[in-house]
Short mmCIF file of C-alpha atoms in Angstrom, two decimals:
data_model
loop_
_atom_site.label_atom_id
_atom_site.label_comp_id
_atom_site.label_asym_id
_atom_site.label_seq_id
_atom_site.Cartn_x
_atom_site.Cartn_y
_atom_site.Cartn_z
CA MET A 1 -114.78 -110.30 -172.53
CA THR A 2 -118.41 -111.28 -173.02
CA THR A 3 -120.71 -111.91 -170.09
CA GLN A 4 -123.27 -113.48 -172.41
CA PRO A 5 -124.25 -116.99 -171.25
CA LEU A 6 -122.05 -119.68 -172.76
CA PRO A 7 -123.54 -121.50 -175.76
CA TYR A 8 -123.46 -125.28 -175.41
CA VAL A 9 -124.24 -128.67 -176.90
CA GLU A 10 -126.59 -130.78 -174.79
CA VAL A 11 -127.28 -134.51 -174.65
CA ASN A 12 -130.50 -135.11 -172.76
CA PRO A 13 -131.80 -138.29 -171.13
CA LYS A 14 -134.97 -140.02 -172.29
CA GLN A 15 -136.96 -138.71 -169.33
CA LYS A 16 -136.85 -135.48 -167.33
CA ALA A 17 -133.27 -134.89 -166.17
CA GLN A 18 -132.54 -135.67 -162.51
CA ALA A 19 -128.79 -134.98 -162.66
CA ALA A 20 -126.32 -133.11 -164.85
CA VAL A 21 -122.70 -133.29 -165.95
CA ILE A 22 -121.17 -130.02 -167.18
CA TRP A 23 -118.08 -131.00 -169.22
CA LEU A 24 -115.55 -128.40 -170.37
CA HIS A 25 -113.41 -128.97 -173.47
CA GLY A 26 -109.73 -128.23 -174.04
CA LEU A 27 -107.93 -125.46 -175.94
CA GLY A 28 -109.09 -124.95 -179.53
CA ASP A 29 -111.84 -127.57 -179.24
CA SER A 30 -115.57 -126.93 -178.70
CA GLY A 31 -118.49 -128.50 -176.90
CA ASN A 32 -118.91 -130.73 -179.95
CA GLY A 33 -115.60 -132.45 -179.18
CA PHE A 34 -116.76 -134.52 -176.21
CA ALA A 35 -120.51 -134.82 -176.87
CA PRO A 36 -120.06 -138.03 -178.93
CA ILE A 37 -118.60 -139.93 -175.94
CA VAL A 38 -121.89 -139.93 -174.01
CA PRO A 39 -123.07 -143.29 -175.43
CA ASP A 40 -119.67 -144.82 -174.56
CA LEU A 41 -120.25 -143.92 -170.90
CA LYS A 42 -123.28 -146.25 -170.84
CA ILE A 43 -125.01 -144.30 -168.08
CA PRO A 44 -128.24 -146.13 -167.14
CA ASP A 45 -131.40 -144.40 -168.36
CA ALA A 46 -132.80 -144.59 -164.83
CA LEU A 47 -130.23 -142.03 -163.62
CA ALA A 48 -131.64 -139.48 -166.11
CA VAL A 49 -128.36 -137.61 -166.54
CA ARG A 50 -128.22 -134.54 -168.76
CA PHE A 51 -124.82 -133.67 -170.29
CA VAL A 52 -123.95 -130.06 -171.05
CA PHE A 53 -120.87 -129.32 -173.20
CA PRO A 54 -120.30 -125.55 -173.31
CA HIS A 55 -118.23 -123.74 -175.95
CA ALA A 56 -115.44 -121.60 -174.50
CA PRO A 57 -115.28 -117.97 -175.67
CA VAL A 58 -113.07 -117.22 -178.70
CA ARG A 59 -109.93 -115.29 -177.71
CA PRO A 60 -106.39 -114.72 -178.98
CA VAL A 61 -103.93 -117.26 -177.52
CA THR A 62 -100.43 -115.87 -177.03
CA ILE A 63 -98.47 -119.13 -177.42
CA ASN A 64 -100.30 -119.82 -180.70
CA ASN A 65 -98.99 -116.56 -182.21
CA GLY A 66 -102.05 -114.68 -181.00
CA MET A 67 -104.38 -116.76 -183.15
CA SER A 68 -108.01 -116.58 -182.01
CA MET A 69 -109.60 -119.85 -180.96
CA ARG A 70 -111.93 -121.22 -178.33
CA ALA A 71 -110.03 -121.00 -175.05
CA TRP A 72 -111.04 -120.77 -171.41
CA TYR A 73 -108.04 -118.47 -170.82
CA ASP A 74 -104.92 -117.22 -172.55
CA ILE A 75 -101.68 -119.19 -172.32
CA VAL A 76 -98.87 -116.68 -172.23
CA SER A 77 -95.92 -119.03 -171.83
CA MET A 78 -95.06 -122.72 -171.58
CA ASP A 79 -93.62 -122.11 -168.11
CA PHE A 80 -95.66 -124.50 -165.98
CA ASN A 81 -95.96 -122.11 -163.03
CA ASN A 82 -97.36 -119.27 -165.14
CA ARG A 83 -99.17 -121.16 -167.86
CA ALA A 84 -102.73 -120.10 -167.00
CA ASP A 85 -103.85 -116.48 -167.26
CA SER A 86 -105.54 -116.06 -163.87
CA LYS A 87 -107.89 -113.27 -164.99
CA GLY A 88 -109.17 -115.47 -167.82
CA VAL A 89 -109.55 -118.43 -165.46
CA LYS A 90 -111.74 -116.36 -163.11
CA GLU A 91 -113.84 -114.95 -165.97
CA SER A 92 -114.48 -118.40 -167.41
CA ALA A 93 -115.21 -119.83 -163.96
CA ASP A 94 -117.89 -117.14 -163.55
CA LEU A 95 -119.42 -118.07 -166.92
CA VAL A 96 -119.47 -121.77 -166.02
CA GLN A 97 -121.01 -120.95 -162.65
CA GLN A 98 -123.89 -119.32 -164.55
CA LEU A 99 -124.49 -122.68 -166.26
CA ILE A 100 -124.57 -124.41 -162.87
CA GLU A 101 -127.03 -121.81 -161.54
CA THR A 102 -129.24 -122.39 -164.60
CA GLU A 103 -129.31 -126.16 -163.99
CA ILE A 104 -130.23 -125.54 -160.34
CA ALA A 105 -132.96 -123.07 -161.38
CA ASN A 106 -134.30 -125.75 -163.74
CA GLY A 107 -134.75 -128.18 -160.86
CA ILE A 108 -131.50 -130.16 -160.71
CA PRO A 109 -130.03 -129.89 -157.19
CA ALA A 110 -126.36 -128.92 -156.91
CA ASN A 111 -125.55 -132.25 -155.27
CA LYS A 112 -126.65 -133.96 -158.50
CA ILE A 113 -124.30 -131.87 -160.68
CA VAL A 114 -120.79 -133.00 -161.66
CA LEU A 115 -118.34 -130.43 -163.00
CA ALA A 116 -115.83 -132.00 -165.40
CA GLY A 117 -113.11 -130.71 -167.69
CA PHE A 118 -110.37 -131.85 -170.05
CA SER A 119 -107.03 -129.99 -170.23
CA GLN A 120 -107.88 -126.24 -170.05
CA GLY A 121 -111.41 -127.25 -169.08
CA GLY A 122 -110.02 -129.25 -166.14
CA VAL A 123 -108.24 -126.13 -164.88
CA ILE A 124 -111.61 -124.35 -164.75
CA ALA A 125 -113.32 -127.37 -163.15
CA LEU A 126 -110.74 -127.51 -160.34
CA HIS A 127 -110.74 -123.74 -159.85
CA LEU A 128 -114.51 -123.34 -159.71
CA GLY A 129 -115.31 -126.67 -158.06
CA THR A 130 -113.20 -125.86 -155.01
CA ARG A 131 -114.49 -122.27 -154.69
CA ILE A 132 -118.21 -122.46 -155.49
CA GLU A 133 -120.64 -122.19 -152.56
CA HIS A 134 -122.89 -125.02 -153.84
CA THR A 135 -122.04 -128.58 -152.78
CA LEU A 136 -121.58 -130.52 -156.02
CA ALA A 137 -121.85 -134.27 -156.65
CA GLY A 138 -118.29 -134.47 -157.95
CA ILE A 139 -115.44 -132.73 -159.74
CA MET A 140 -113.45 -134.29 -162.58
CA SER A 141 -110.12 -133.12 -164.02
CA LEU A 142 -108.76 -134.98 -167.05
CA SER A 143 -105.26 -134.47 -168.50
CA SER A 144 -105.09 -131.14 -166.73
CA TYR A 145 -103.43 -129.15 -163.96
CA MET A 146 -104.19 -126.56 -161.28
CA SER A 147 -103.96 -122.82 -161.78
CA GLU A 148 -102.23 -121.03 -158.87
CA PRO A 149 -102.25 -124.02 -156.49
CA GLU A 150 -100.73 -121.89 -153.74
CA LYS A 151 -104.01 -119.92 -153.53
CA LEU A 152 -106.27 -122.91 -152.94
CA THR A 153 -106.00 -122.99 -149.16
CA ASN A 154 -107.10 -119.37 -148.78
CA GLU A 155 -109.69 -119.26 -151.58
CA ALA A 156 -111.42 -122.63 -151.17
CA HIS A 157 -115.05 -122.68 -150.04
CA SER A 158 -115.97 -125.33 -147.48
CA ALA A 159 -119.02 -126.46 -149.54
CA ASN A 160 -116.96 -128.98 -151.54
CA GLN A 161 -114.42 -130.02 -148.91
CA ASN A 162 -115.90 -133.54 -148.94
CA THR A 163 -116.83 -133.67 -152.65
CA PRO A 164 -115.15 -136.56 -154.49
CA ILE A 165 -112.61 -135.45 -157.10
CA PHE A 166 -111.52 -137.68 -160.01
CA VAL A 167 -108.11 -136.72 -161.44
CA ALA A 168 -106.81 -138.65 -164.46
CA HIS A 169 -103.86 -138.33 -166.82
CA GLY A 170 -102.06 -140.06 -169.66
CA GLN A 171 -98.56 -141.35 -168.90
CA HIS A 172 -97.35 -140.26 -172.35
CA ASP A 173 -98.98 -136.81 -172.42
CA ASP A 174 -96.61 -134.42 -174.22
CA VAL A 175 -99.03 -131.43 -174.08
CA VAL A 176 -99.65 -131.33 -170.33
CA PRO A 177 -97.02 -133.60 -168.77
CA MET A 178 -98.39 -136.08 -166.25
CA PHE A 179 -96.41 -134.57 -163.36
CA MET A 180 -98.67 -131.48 -163.62
CA GLY A 181 -101.82 -133.54 -163.13
CA HIS A 182 -100.18 -135.48 -160.33
CA ALA A 183 -99.11 -132.24 -158.65
CA ALA A 184 -102.73 -131.01 -158.73
CA SER A 185 -103.86 -134.28 -157.17
CA GLN A 186 -101.26 -133.92 -154.40
CA VAL A 187 -102.31 -130.31 -153.67
CA LEU A 188 -105.92 -131.50 -153.34
CA SER A 189 -104.83 -134.32 -151.01
CA ALA A 190 -102.77 -131.91 -148.91
CA ASN A 191 -105.91 -129.78 -148.57
CA LYS A 192 -107.83 -132.86 -147.36
CA TYR A 193 -110.05 -133.33 -150.44
CA PRO A 194 -111.17 -136.91 -151.22
CA VAL A 195 -109.24 -137.21 -154.48
CA GLU A 196 -108.77 -140.30 -156.67
CA TRP A 197 -105.74 -140.45 -158.97
CA HIS A 198 -105.90 -142.46 -162.21
CA GLU A 199 -103.22 -142.80 -164.88
CA TYR A 200 -103.45 -144.48 -168.27
CA GLN A 201 -101.21 -145.63 -171.12
CA MET A 202 -102.20 -142.78 -173.41
CA GLN A 203 -101.24 -139.33 -174.65
CA HIS A 204 -103.25 -136.08 -174.38
CA ASN A 205 -106.60 -137.72 -175.01
CA VAL A 206 -109.10 -140.09 -173.41
CA CYS A 207 -109.10 -143.88 -173.74
CA MET A 208 -111.72 -146.60 -173.32
CA GLN A 209 -110.41 -147.77 -169.94
CA GLU A 210 -110.63 -144.18 -168.67
CA LEU A 211 -114.19 -143.80 -169.99
CA ASN A 212 -115.15 -147.04 -168.21
CA ASP A 213 -113.67 -145.72 -164.95
CA ILE A 214 -115.42 -142.37 -165.43
CA SER A 215 -118.71 -144.18 -166.04
CA LYS A 216 -118.44 -146.17 -162.79
CA TRP A 217 -117.45 -143.03 -160.88
CA LEU A 218 -120.31 -140.94 -162.33
CA GLN A 219 -122.85 -143.65 -161.57
CA LEU A 220 -121.70 -143.74 -157.92
CA ARG A 221 -121.84 -139.95 -157.64
CA LEU A 222 -125.23 -139.52 -159.34
CA ALA A 223 -127.13 -142.58 -158.10
#
């Protein structure tokens, strides 16, 4: 497993960045997958938000017959309780933390950084966002789930206990069923995180209504 910094696609604001959103893609996608949605979010120029879309490492994925593709971790089985390879989750969380440290080193305070992810990327966002020692502006998990939810209480860092968390899912998702996203939301609530649950008439994707809600939420977090 490489410890090289993650390569990424970036979408920069017109002026010097004052805030950042690090957005993690899903299985088999790349940072290029979500970069085109930035204009749809209609974030005001005055907020000077930089978007960073990293590419996951390429690795063999067991459920896809061992085919190599961009993945934040291996998926060994479709069993919901054992879907995420915990070693891979931790390795990818460490790589994403390096990106956060780089943004901080470049002058963007942690409390102006949102960590977001779709599907596999959301697993990493929830894992790292609840364990990192920097207080973030927000955490966003889209069409995703939580890896090893039973470990959250013992492993969570207090830095993000009051950090707003946006959890969203499609009602017709046949890749990651909505009950998995809802379960993650309930685990966060049980651990006293300020979590917002959103569901949409969609499959394993994003829709315009969701992007509008994300935009409002990001603007509140990063204002």
